[in-house]
Amino acid sequence: MNLTLSEGQFNLVYNSFSFVIASMGAALIFFLLVRNRVAPRHRMAITLSTLVVAIALYHYLRIFDSWSAAFTYDGTQYVQDGEPFNEGYRYVDWLLTVPLLLAELVVVLKLTKDKTRSLLVRLTVAAIAMILLGWPGEVSDPDSTARAVWFIASMIPFLYILYVLFGELGKSLERQSATVRKLVDGLRYIVLVTWSIYPLAYLAPTFIDDEATAEVARQVGYAIGDVVAKPLFGLLVLGIAMAKSREDGYAPALDDAHDDAELVRS
Amino acid sequence: MNLTLSEGQFNLVYNSFSFVIASMGAALIFFLLVRNRVAPRHRMAITLSTLVVAIALYHYLRIFDSWSAAFTYDGTQYVQDGEPFNEGYRYVDWLLTVPLLLAELVVVLKLTKDKTRSLLVRLTVAAIAMILLGWPGEVSDPDSTARAVWFIASMIPFLYILYVLFGELGKSLERQSATVRKLVDGLRYIVLVTWSIYPLAYLAPTFIDDEATAEVARQVGYAIGDVVAKPLFGLLVLGIAMAKSREDGYAPALDDAHDDAELVRS
């Protein structure tokens, strides 16, 4: 594939990737700094958010470099004549971060041990299946049957995840307080909306005839998806963790005292 | 655009960018180190300052590299013949940092929940509108009508932000102590003065005929603006947070004792 992009097209993708790097880096610092505002028993969710944005930060640094190296500026436009852009970074990233993201949501709810384990196992398996099945289609020809077939195969675990979040998780929510229930409810709809960005970006090469436009749409779509699904999702999980900390009687004002006590015991 | 800069012109911009990198890096370390001097309930403002300078540090490292790569030294002067200088970094930076800066100021005041939310939403929307409307003008021809039109469009949310800070915020200040009121008052005037640097830098290519001089004025102007609006602004917010911590009876002197205790035990 020898893609030629206008300066504006190349830079839109380039700056989107840079935007994601800045967002992930800021989110990483933020999650590290606000840990103490959450009661110790709810900190695992924040820990997982921290890992997610750290992993994504690493991958976007690589993605950014790979994108820059793949193109050469010829004085007026960008020609793809370097090493091919490595799409693999995204799939490796998702393989690690999507199970962690789903775990964030499950862990912060503090369900029974059995329920938590069962949800984690099933969501992790479904997430991995979704990503592995998407990959062969992603790298196949835009108009090939293969792309369509793998897309549909990948959508089955995707829909299963949504079924678990909306069906099964709904029942578990009854034990939560009204505040938490409302927050989780909002979070599920955000998952629904933001996760829909990914299949749309995936399908861009199928539905957009102009190759350059399709590539830009796909890359920018994935970048937006990752910012919403990782740092923003993490912020909402943090909101749930803080609400539950307050309900447990954890007073962030006493934070320093708590921290000291913890350090003494550790 | 094939700009040719004298050695002095090129280096003035180059060294200004390096100055900003050093300032942002130092501010990042400083804000991380002084966190504990502020009562836990006032730390969110410091957290936001930390994020702002971290994001700006990242962008100025990129801006610096982009500037260096755009020019070649031909023995006597610098000719812009490499990849175009990426102006996009600034706008991505502002898109993230300006809402955070405004949030710093709102959060440190500890107004009522409703008031805080309303201010945050309106200031964030206005800040994003201001930056997005500025962008098309920034990349259009210096003498074009487009540049002027986008500039004016961008000034509307800019003026709205100033209206909120001076009009509405003024009323909320009545509940603050005299010390805090004085500090916030000073801060608002600093916002007024420093934020005026940005439109002036923006307009440099319109009012300065010599292309090279205009470009240098614009880049140095933005660099000065960013140093005053981010680390210096953060210092003033820190001053407010410390004043409020003292008023709440938080004794930073006891903090050190805690810190020592921690060190001894770890």
PDB file of N, CA and C in Angstrom, chain A residues 71-166:
ATOM      1  N   PHE A  71       6.074   7.665   6.664  1.00  0.00           N
ATOM      2  CA  PHE A  71       5.824   8.649   5.620  1.00  0.00           C
ATOM      3  C   PHE A  71       7.029   9.560   5.389  1.00  0.00           C
ATOM      4  N   THR A  72       7.143  10.061   4.173  1.00  0.00           N
ATOM      5  CA  THR A  72       8.172  11.045   3.857  1.00  0.00           C
ATOM      6  C   THR A  72       7.493  12.278   3.271  1.00  0.00           C
ATOM      7  N   TYR A  73       7.929  13.436   3.726  1.00  0.00           N
ATOM      8  CA  TYR A  73       7.383  14.686   3.199  1.00  0.00           C
ATOM      9  C   TYR A  73       8.131  15.018   1.916  1.00  0.00           C
ATOM     10  N   ASP A  74       7.388  15.184   0.828  1.00  0.00           N
ATOM     11  CA  ASP A  74       8.071  15.434  -0.448  1.00  0.00           C
ATOM     12  C   ASP A  74       8.037  16.915  -0.844  1.00  0.00           C
ATOM     13  N   GLY A  75       7.700  17.774   0.104  1.00  0.00           N
ATOM     14  CA  GLY A  75       7.655  19.205  -0.189  1.00  0.00           C
ATOM     15  C   GLY A  75       6.233  19.730  -0.251  1.00  0.00           C
ATOM     16  N   THR A  76       5.290  18.864  -0.608  1.00  0.00           N
ATOM     17  CA  THR A  76       3.886  19.287  -0.628  1.00  0.00           C
ATOM     18  C   THR A  76       2.978  18.289   0.075  1.00  0.00           C
ATOM     19  N   GLN A  77       3.334  16.991   0.015  1.00  0.00           N
ATOM     20  CA  GLN A  77       2.481  15.994   0.655  1.00  0.00           C
ATOM     21  C   GLN A  77       3.295  14.876   1.291  1.00  0.00           C
ATOM     22  N   TYR A  78       2.609  13.965   1.992  1.00  0.00           N
ATOM     23  CA  TYR A  78       3.289  12.881   2.685  1.00  0.00           C
ATOM     24  C   TYR A  78       3.074  11.567   1.935  1.00  0.00           C
ATOM     25  N   VAL A  79       4.177  10.944   1.558  1.00  0.00           N
ATOM     26  CA  VAL A  79       4.110   9.688   0.808  1.00  0.00           C
ATOM     27  C   VAL A  79       4.558   8.547   1.717  1.00  0.00           C
ATOM     28  N   GLN A  80       3.759   7.480   1.727  1.00  0.00           N
ATOM     29  CA  GLN A  80       4.082   6.329   2.576  1.00  0.00           C
ATOM     30  C   GLN A  80       5.100   5.457   1.864  1.00  0.00           C
ATOM     31  N   ASP A  81       6.369   5.699   2.163  1.00  0.00           N
ATOM     32  CA  ASP A  81       7.407   4.930   1.464  1.00  0.00           C
ATOM     33  C   ASP A  81       8.466   4.403   2.420  1.00  0.00           C
ATOM     34  N   GLY A  82       8.226   4.585   3.708  1.00  0.00           N
ATOM     35  CA  GLY A  82       9.175   4.056   4.684  1.00  0.00           C
ATOM     36  C   GLY A  82       8.749   2.660   5.106  1.00  0.00           C
ATOM     37  N   GLU A  83       9.218   2.235   6.294  1.00  0.00           N
ATOM     38  CA  GLU A  83       8.748   0.959   6.835  1.00  0.00           C
ATOM     39  C   GLU A  83       7.241   1.043   7.038  1.00  0.00           C
ATOM     40  N   PRO A  84       6.518  -0.067   6.820  1.00  0.00           N
ATOM     41  CA  PRO A  84       5.056   0.006   6.966  1.00  0.00           C
ATOM     42  C   PRO A  84       4.652   0.392   8.388  1.00  0.00           C
ATOM     43  N   PHE A  85       3.561   1.156   8.490  1.00  0.00           N
ATOM     44  CA  PHE A  85       3.017   1.521   9.801  1.00  0.00           C
ATOM     45  C   PHE A  85       2.590   0.248  10.516  1.00  0.00           C
ATOM     46  N   ASN A  86       2.997   0.108  11.773  1.00  0.00           N
ATOM     47  CA  ASN A  86       2.717  -1.125  12.508  1.00  0.00           C
ATOM     48  C   ASN A  86       1.386  -1.073  13.243  1.00  0.00           C
ATOM     49  N   GLU A  87       0.380  -1.677  12.640  1.00  0.00           N
ATOM     50  CA  GLU A  87      -0.957  -1.737  13.227  1.00  0.00           C
ATOM     51  C   GLU A  87      -0.976  -2.640  14.467  1.00  0.00           C
ATOM     52  N   GLY A  88       0.042  -3.502  14.562  1.00  0.00           N
ATOM     53  CA  GLY A  88       0.077  -4.486  15.650  1.00  0.00           C
ATOM     54  C   GLY A  88       0.069  -3.881  17.046  1.00  0.00           C
ATOM     55  N   TYR A  89       0.657  -2.687  17.211  1.00  0.00           N
ATOM     56  CA  TYR A  89       0.699  -2.051  18.533  1.00  0.00           C
ATOM     57  C   TYR A  89      -0.689  -1.940  19.145  1.00  0.00           C
ATOM     58  N   ARG A  90      -1.667  -1.548  18.309  1.00  0.00           N
ATOM     59  CA  ARG A  90      -3.028  -1.390  18.827  1.00  0.00           C
ATOM     60  C   ARG A  90      -3.572  -2.682  19.404  1.00  0.00           C
ATOM     61  N   TYR A  91      -3.360  -3.782  18.671  1.00  0.00           N
ATOM     62  CA  TYR A  91      -3.955  -5.042  19.108  1.00  0.00           C
ATOM     63  C   TYR A  91      -3.262  -5.585  20.346  1.00  0.00           C
ATOM     64  N   VAL A  92      -1.944  -5.380  20.423  1.00  0.00           N
ATOM     65  CA  VAL A  92      -1.233  -5.772  21.641  1.00  0.00           C
ATOM     66  C   VAL A  92      -1.752  -4.924  22.810  1.00  0.00           C
ATOM     67  N   ASP A  93      -1.931  -3.642  22.554  1.00  0.00           N
ATOM     68  CA  ASP A  93      -2.437  -2.746  23.587  1.00  0.00           C
ATOM     69  C   ASP A  93      -3.805  -3.218  24.081  1.00  0.00           C
ATOM     70  N   TRP A  94      -4.701  -3.459  23.159  1.00  0.00           N
ATOM     71  CA  TRP A  94      -6.066  -3.859  23.540  1.00  0.00           C
ATOM     72  C   TRP A  94      -6.082  -5.202  24.272  1.00  0.00           C
ATOM     73  N   LEU A  95      -5.210  -6.112  23.824  1.00  0.00           N
ATOM     74  CA  LEU A  95      -5.131  -7.430  24.455  1.00  0.00           C
ATOM     75  C   LEU A  95      -4.842  -7.284  25.953  1.00  0.00           C
ATOM     76  N   LEU A  96      -4.049  -6.284  26.294  1.00  0.00           N
ATOM     77  CA  LEU A  96      -3.718  -6.045  27.698  1.00  0.00           C
ATOM     78  C   LEU A  96      -4.745  -5.147  28.378  1.00  0.00           C
ATOM     79  N   THR A  97      -5.153  -4.061  27.697  1.00  0.00           N
ATOM     80  CA  THR A  97      -5.945  -3.041  28.398  1.00  0.00           C
ATOM     81  C   THR A  97      -7.439  -3.357  28.472  1.00  0.00           C
ATOM     82  N   VAL A  98      -7.988  -4.031  27.469  1.00  0.00           N
ATOM     83  CA  VAL A  98      -9.441  -4.259  27.510  1.00  0.00           C
ATOM     84  C   VAL A  98      -9.842  -5.164  28.678  1.00  0.00           C
ATOM     85  N   PRO A  99      -9.143  -6.301  28.905  1.00  0.00           N
ATOM     86  CA  PRO A  99      -9.464  -7.074  30.105  1.00  0.00           C
ATOM     87  C   PRO A  99      -9.289  -6.259  31.394  1.00  0.00           C
ATOM     88  N   LEU A 100      -8.255  -5.407  31.436  1.00  0.00           N
ATOM     89  CA  LEU A 100      -8.029  -4.600  32.646  1.00  0.00           C
ATOM     90  C   LEU A 100      -9.152  -3.583  32.848  1.00  0.00           C
ATOM     91  N   LEU A 101      -9.618  -2.979  31.740  1.00  0.00           N
ATOM     92  CA  LEU A 101     -10.710  -2.009  31.813  1.00  0.00           C
ATOM     93  C   LEU A 101     -11.973  -2.655  32.372  1.00  0.00           C
ATOM     94  N   LEU A 102     -12.278  -3.849  31.851  1.00  0.00           N
ATOM     95  CA  LEU A 102     -13.477  -4.542  32.310  1.00  0.00           C
ATOM     96  C   LEU A 102     -13.316  -4.940  33.777  1.00  0.00           C
ATOM     97  N   ALA A 103     -12.082  -5.315  34.144  1.00  0.00           N
ATOM     98  CA  ALA A 103     -11.824  -5.683  35.535  1.00  0.00           C
ATOM     99  C   ALA A 103     -12.024  -4.489  36.475  1.00  0.00           C
ATOM    100  N   GLU A 104     -11.607  -3.290  36.024  1.00  0.00           N
ATOM    101  CA  GLU A 104     -11.838  -2.056  36.802  1.00  0.00           C
ATOM    102  C   GLU A 104     -13.290  -1.962  37.251  1.00  0.00           C
ATOM    103  N   LEU A 105     -14.163  -2.127  36.266  1.00  0.00           N
ATOM    104  CA  LEU A 105     -15.592  -1.963  36.512  1.00  0.00           C
ATOM    105  C   LEU A 105     -16.113  -3.030  37.467  1.00  0.00           C
ATOM    106  N   VAL A 106     -15.653  -4.275  37.282  1.00  0.00           N
ATOM    107  CA  VAL A 106     -16.128  -5.369  38.139  1.00  0.00           C
ATOM    108  C   VAL A 106     -15.591  -5.189  39.555  1.00  0.00           C
ATOM    109  N   VAL A 107     -14.292  -4.878  39.654  1.00  0.00           N
ATOM    110  CA  VAL A 107     -13.629  -4.804  40.956  1.00  0.00           C
ATOM    111  C   VAL A 107     -14.205  -3.676  41.818  1.00  0.00           C
ATOM    112  N   VAL A 108     -14.528  -2.540  41.182  1.00  0.00           N
ATOM    113  CA  VAL A 108     -14.985  -1.396  41.971  1.00  0.00           C
ATOM    114  C   VAL A 108     -16.360  -1.650  42.588  1.00  0.00           C
ATOM    115  N   LEU A 109     -17.103  -2.612  42.043  1.00  0.00           N
ATOM    116  CA  LEU A 109     -18.446  -2.871  42.564  1.00  0.00           C
ATOM    117  C   LEU A 109     -18.434  -3.685  43.851  1.00  0.00           C
ATOM    118  N   LYS A 110     -17.325  -4.384  44.136  1.00  0.00           N
ATOM    119  CA  LYS A 110     -17.209  -5.204  45.353  1.00  0.00           C
ATOM    120  C   LYS A 110     -18.392  -6.165  45.479  1.00  0.00           C
ATOM    121  N   LEU A 111     -18.568  -6.996  44.487  1.00  0.00           N
ATOM    122  CA  LEU A 111     -19.609  -8.018  44.536  1.00  0.00           C
ATOM    123  C   LEU A 111     -19.099  -9.189  45.378  1.00  0.00           C
ATOM    124  N   THR A 112     -19.865 -10.271  45.442  1.00  0.00           N
ATOM    125  CA  THR A 112     -19.371 -11.435  46.193  1.00  0.00           C
ATOM    126  C   THR A 112     -18.162 -12.002  45.456  1.00  0.00           C
ATOM    127  N   LYS A 113     -17.358 -12.771  46.181  1.00  0.00           N
ATOM    128  CA  LYS A 113     -16.130 -13.327  45.599  1.00  0.00           C
ATOM    129  C   LYS A 113     -16.429 -14.187  44.380  1.00  0.00           C
ATOM    130  N   ASP A 114     -17.435 -15.062  44.508  1.00  0.00           N
ATOM    131  CA  ASP A 114     -17.774 -15.971  43.402  1.00  0.00           C
ATOM    132  C   ASP A 114     -18.223 -15.198  42.178  1.00  0.00           C
ATOM    133  N   LYS A 115     -19.093 -14.230  42.437  1.00  0.00           N
ATOM    134  CA  LYS A 115     -19.634 -13.420  41.338  1.00  0.00           C
ATOM    135  C   LYS A 115     -18.495 -12.674  40.634  1.00  0.00           C
ATOM    136  N   THR A 116     -17.603 -12.070  41.417  1.00  0.00           N
ATOM    137  CA  THR A 116     -16.486 -11.321  40.852  1.00  0.00           C
ATOM    138  C   THR A 116     -15.628 -12.221  39.979  1.00  0.00           C
ATOM    139  N   ARG A 117     -15.297 -13.403  40.502  1.00  0.00           N
ATOM    140  CA  ARG A 117     -14.429 -14.300  39.750  1.00  0.00           C
ATOM    141  C   ARG A 117     -15.097 -14.737  38.445  1.00  0.00           C
ATOM    142  N   SER A 118     -16.369 -15.103  38.554  1.00  0.00           N
ATOM    143  CA  SER A 118     -17.098 -15.565  37.368  1.00  0.00           C
ATOM    144  C   SER A 118     -17.152 -14.451  36.304  1.00  0.00           C
ATOM    145  N   LEU A 119     -17.453 -13.233  36.732  1.00  0.00           N
ATOM    146  CA  LEU A 119     -17.510 -12.121  35.772  1.00  0.00           C
ATOM    147  C   LEU A 119     -16.146 -11.860  35.143  1.00  0.00           C
ATOM    148  N   LEU A 120     -15.109 -11.852  35.969  1.00  0.00           N
ATOM    149  CA  LEU A 120     -13.763 -11.566  35.459  1.00  0.00           C
ATOM    150  C   LEU A 120     -13.336 -12.590  34.422  1.00  0.00           C
ATOM    151  N   VAL A 121     -13.566 -13.865  34.720  1.00  0.00           N
ATOM    152  CA  VAL A 121     -13.152 -14.929  33.796  1.00  0.00           C
ATOM    153  C   VAL A 121     -13.883 -14.784  32.475  1.00  0.00           C
ATOM    154  N   ARG A 122     -15.200 -14.627  32.546  1.00  0.00           N
ATOM    155  CA  ARG A 122     -15.966 -14.592  31.302  1.00  0.00           C
ATOM    156  C   ARG A 122     -15.676 -13.328  30.483  1.00  0.00           C
ATOM    157  N   LEU A 123     -15.565 -12.183  31.167  1.00  0.00           N
ATOM    158  CA  LEU A 123     -15.297 -10.938  30.426  1.00  0.00           C
ATOM    159  C   LEU A 123     -13.890 -10.949  29.821  1.00  0.00           C
ATOM    160  N   THR A 124     -12.926 -11.510  30.546  1.00  0.00           N
ATOM    161  CA  THR A 124     -11.560 -11.564  30.030  1.00  0.00           C
ATOM    162  C   THR A 124     -11.491 -12.454  28.795  1.00  0.00           C
ATOM    163  N   VAL A 125     -12.106 -13.634  28.878  1.00  0.00           N
ATOM    164  CA  VAL A 125     -12.094 -14.553  27.737  1.00  0.00           C
ATOM    165  C   VAL A 125     -12.772 -13.892  26.534  1.00  0.00           C
ATOM    166  N   ALA A 126     -13.910 -13.257  26.770  1.00  0.00           N
ATOM    167  CA  ALA A 126     -14.639 -12.621  25.670  1.00  0.00           C
ATOM    168  C   ALA A 126     -13.813 -11.486  25.065  1.00  0.00           C
ATOM    169  N   ALA A 127     -13.150 -10.685  25.919  1.00  0.00           N
ATOM    170  CA  ALA A 127     -12.366  -9.550  25.420  1.00  0.00           C
ATOM    171  C   ALA A 127     -11.212 -10.043  24.557  1.00  0.00           C
ATOM    172  N   ILE A 128     -10.530 -11.084  25.020  1.00  0.00           N
ATOM    173  CA  ILE A 128      -9.394 -11.615  24.259  1.00  0.00           C
ATOM    174  C   ILE A 128      -9.885 -12.191  22.929  1.00  0.00           C
ATOM    175  N   ALA A 129     -11.004 -12.929  22.974  1.00  0.00           N
ATOM    176  CA  ALA A 129     -11.563 -13.493  21.733  1.00  0.00           C
ATOM    177  C   ALA A 129     -11.912 -12.374  20.754  1.00  0.00           C
ATOM    178  N   MET A 130     -12.545 -11.303  21.274  1.00  0.00           N
ATOM    179  CA  MET A 130     -12.949 -10.174  20.438  1.00  0.00           C
ATOM    180  C   MET A 130     -11.745  -9.576  19.697  1.00  0.00           C
ATOM    181  N   ILE A 131     -10.639  -9.415  20.417  1.00  0.00           N
ATOM    182  CA  ILE A 131      -9.470  -8.750  19.836  1.00  0.00           C
ATOM    183  C   ILE A 131      -8.739  -9.676  18.864  1.00  0.00           C
ATOM    184  N   LEU A 132      -8.588 -10.963  19.264  1.00  0.00           N
ATOM    185  CA  LEU A 132      -7.887 -11.898  18.385  1.00  0.00           C
ATOM    186  C   LEU A 132      -8.661 -12.120  17.088  1.00  0.00           C
ATOM    187  N   LEU A 133      -9.990 -12.152  17.189  1.00  0.00           N
ATOM    188  CA  LEU A 133     -10.802 -12.366  15.981  1.00  0.00           C
ATOM    189  C   LEU A 133     -10.817 -11.121  15.094  1.00  0.00           C
ATOM    190  N   GLY A 134     -10.631  -9.955  15.692  1.00  0.00           N
ATOM    191  CA  GLY A 134     -10.624  -8.733  14.887  1.00  0.00           C
ATOM    192  C   GLY A 134      -9.357  -8.577  14.054  1.00  0.00           C
ATOM    193  N   TRP A 135      -8.265  -9.063  14.589  1.00  0.00           N
ATOM    194  CA  TRP A 135      -6.950  -8.840  13.974  1.00  0.00           C
ATOM    195  C   TRP A 135      -6.815  -9.315  12.519  1.00  0.00           C
ATOM    196  N   PRO A 136      -7.195 -10.589  12.198  1.00  0.00           N
ATOM    197  CA  PRO A 136      -6.999 -11.016  10.795  1.00  0.00           C
ATOM    198  C   PRO A 136      -7.788 -10.148   9.814  1.00  0.00           C
ATOM    199  N   GLY A 137      -8.951  -9.651  10.241  1.00  0.00           N
ATOM    200  CA  GLY A 137      -9.743  -8.783   9.375  1.00  0.00           C
ATOM    201  C   GLY A 137      -9.098  -7.420   9.218  1.00  0.00           C
ATOM    202  N   GLU A 138      -8.505  -6.926  10.306  1.00  0.00           N
ATOM    203  CA  GLU A 138      -7.876  -5.591  10.270  1.00  0.00           C
ATOM    204  C   GLU A 138      -6.773  -5.529   9.231  1.00  0.00           C
ATOM    205  N   VAL A 139      -6.007  -6.594   9.107  1.00  0.00           N
ATOM    206  CA  VAL A 139      -4.860  -6.557   8.193  1.00  0.00           C
ATOM    207  C   VAL A 139      -5.182  -7.136   6.808  1.00  0.00           C
ATOM    208  N   SER A 140      -6.444  -7.513   6.588  1.00  0.00           N
ATOM    209  CA  SER A 140      -6.771  -8.027   5.252  1.00  0.00           C
ATOM    210  C   SER A 140      -7.301  -6.896   4.372  1.00  0.00           C
ATOM    211  N   ASP A 141      -7.430  -7.182   3.114  1.00  0.00           N
ATOM    212  CA  ASP A 141      -7.824  -6.181   2.129  1.00  0.00           C
ATOM    213  C   ASP A 141      -9.150  -5.502   2.518  1.00  0.00           C
ATOM    214  N   PRO A 142      -9.235  -4.168   2.340  1.00  0.00           N
ATOM    215  CA  PRO A 142     -10.439  -3.443   2.766  1.00  0.00           C
ATOM    216  C   PRO A 142     -11.737  -4.004   2.197  1.00  0.00           C
ATOM    217  N   ASP A 143     -11.733  -4.471   0.955  1.00  0.00           N
ATOM    218  CA  ASP A 143     -12.982  -4.909   0.351  1.00  0.00           C
ATOM    219  C   ASP A 143     -13.135  -6.428   0.326  1.00  0.00           C
ATOM    220  N   SER A 144     -12.235  -7.112   1.043  1.00  0.00           N
ATOM    221  CA  SER A 144     -12.277  -8.571   0.999  1.00  0.00           C
ATOM    222  C   SER A 144     -13.416  -9.124   1.844  1.00  0.00           C
ATOM    223  N   THR A 145     -13.833 -10.341   1.508  1.00  0.00           N
ATOM    224  CA  THR A 145     -14.828 -11.049   2.317  1.00  0.00           C
ATOM    225  C   THR A 145     -14.225 -11.337   3.700  1.00  0.00           C
ATOM    226  N   ALA A 146     -12.919 -11.650   3.693  1.00  0.00           N
ATOM    227  CA  ALA A 146     -12.249 -11.979   4.953  1.00  0.00           C
ATOM    228  C   ALA A 146     -12.491 -10.883   5.996  1.00  0.00           C
ATOM    229  N   ARG A 147     -12.339  -9.619   5.574  1.00  0.00           N
ATOM    230  CA  ARG A 147     -12.505  -8.519   6.511  1.00  0.00           C
ATOM    231  C   ARG A 147     -13.902  -8.551   7.134  1.00  0.00           C
ATOM    232  N   ALA A 148     -14.903  -8.777   6.291  1.00  0.00           N
ATOM    233  CA  ALA A 148     -16.282  -8.807   6.774  1.00  0.00           C
ATOM    234  C   ALA A 148     -16.515  -9.990   7.715  1.00  0.00           C
ATOM    235  N   VAL A 149     -15.961 -11.158   7.325  1.00  0.00           N
ATOM    236  CA  VAL A 149     -16.187 -12.366   8.122  1.00  0.00           C
ATOM    237  C   VAL A 149     -15.554 -12.234   9.512  1.00  0.00           C
ATOM    238  N   TRP A 150     -14.293 -11.780   9.556  1.00  0.00           N
ATOM    239  CA  TRP A 150     -13.616 -11.618  10.847  1.00  0.00           C
ATOM    240  C   TRP A 150     -14.300 -10.540  11.687  1.00  0.00           C
ATOM    241  N   PHE A 151     -14.793  -9.506  11.014  1.00  0.00           N
ATOM    242  CA  PHE A 151     -15.507  -8.457  11.737  1.00  0.00           C
ATOM    243  C   PHE A 151     -16.717  -9.047  12.466  1.00  0.00           C
ATOM    244  N   ILE A 152     -17.494  -9.847  11.723  1.00  0.00           N
ATOM    245  CA  ILE A 152     -18.700 -10.437  12.321  1.00  0.00           C
ATOM    246  C   ILE A 152     -18.314 -11.394  13.452  1.00  0.00           C
ATOM    247  N   ALA A 153     -17.258 -12.187  13.221  1.00  0.00           N
ATOM    248  CA  ALA A 153     -16.792 -13.117  14.254  1.00  0.00           C
ATOM    249  C   ALA A 153     -16.416 -12.355  15.523  1.00  0.00           C
ATOM    250  N   SER A 154     -15.750 -11.203  15.344  1.00  0.00           N
ATOM    251  CA  SER A 154     -15.294 -10.404  16.474  1.00  0.00           C
ATOM    252  C   SER A 154     -16.461  -9.731  17.205  1.00  0.00           C
ATOM    253  N   MET A 155     -17.540  -9.483  16.471  1.00  0.00           N
ATOM    254  CA  MET A 155     -18.695  -8.813  17.082  1.00  0.00           C
ATOM    255  C   MET A 155     -19.455  -9.737  18.041  1.00  0.00           C
ATOM    256  N   ILE A 156     -19.282 -11.064  17.893  1.00  0.00           N
ATOM    257  CA  ILE A 156     -20.016 -11.981  18.776  1.00  0.00           C
ATOM    258  C   ILE A 156     -19.553 -11.827  20.237  1.00  0.00           C
ATOM    259  N   PRO A 157     -18.230 -11.958  20.522  1.00  0.00           N
ATOM    260  CA  PRO A 157     -17.814 -11.679  21.908  1.00  0.00           C
ATOM    261  C   PRO A 157     -18.099 -10.233  22.340  1.00  0.00           C
ATOM    262  N   PHE A 158     -18.019  -9.288  21.398  1.00  0.00           N
ATOM    263  CA  PHE A 158     -18.337  -7.878  21.705  1.00  0.00           C
ATOM    264  C   PHE A 158     -19.765  -7.778  22.248  1.00  0.00           C
ATOM    265  N   LEU A 159     -20.704  -8.405  21.549  1.00  0.00           N
ATOM    266  CA  LEU A 159     -22.104  -8.353  21.991  1.00  0.00           C
ATOM    267  C   LEU A 159     -22.297  -9.119  23.299  1.00  0.00           C
ATOM    268  N   TYR A 160     -21.527 -10.200  23.461  1.00  0.00           N
ATOM    269  CA  TYR A 160     -21.608 -10.960  24.713  1.00  0.00           C
ATOM    270  C   TYR A 160     -21.180 -10.085  25.893  1.00  0.00           C
ATOM    271  N   ILE A 161     -20.112  -9.294  25.695  1.00  0.00           N
ATOM    272  CA  ILE A 161     -19.648  -8.392  26.766  1.00  0.00           C
ATOM    273  C   ILE A 161     -20.752  -7.391  27.117  1.00  0.00           C
ATOM    274  N   LEU A 162     -21.363  -6.818  26.103  1.00  0.00           N
ATOM    275  CA  LEU A 162     -22.445  -5.870  26.360  1.00  0.00           C
ATOM    276  C   LEU A 162     -23.601  -6.560  27.081  1.00  0.00           C
ATOM    277  N   TYR A 163     -23.894  -7.813  26.684  1.00  0.00           N
ATOM    278  CA  TYR A 163     -24.968  -8.560  27.348  1.00  0.00           C
ATOM    279  C   TYR A 163     -24.653  -8.749  28.836  1.00  0.00           C
ATOM    280  N   VAL A 164     -23.398  -9.080  29.114  1.00  0.00           N
ATOM    281  CA  VAL A 164     -23.009  -9.284  30.524  1.00  0.00           C
ATOM    282  C   VAL A 164     -23.135  -7.967  31.290  1.00  0.00           C
ATOM    283  N   LEU A 165     -22.634  -6.861  30.690  1.00  0.00           N
ATOM    284  CA  LEU A 165     -22.654  -5.575  31.393  1.00  0.00           C
ATOM    285  C   LEU A 165     -24.081  -5.088  31.635  1.00  0.00           C
ATOM    286  N   PHE A 166     -24.949  -5.299  30.651  1.00  0.00           N
ATOM    287  CA  PHE A 166     -26.297  -4.753  30.788  1.00  0.00           C
ATOM    288  C   PHE A 166     -27.270  -5.741  31.418  1.00  0.00           C
TER     289      PHE A 166
END
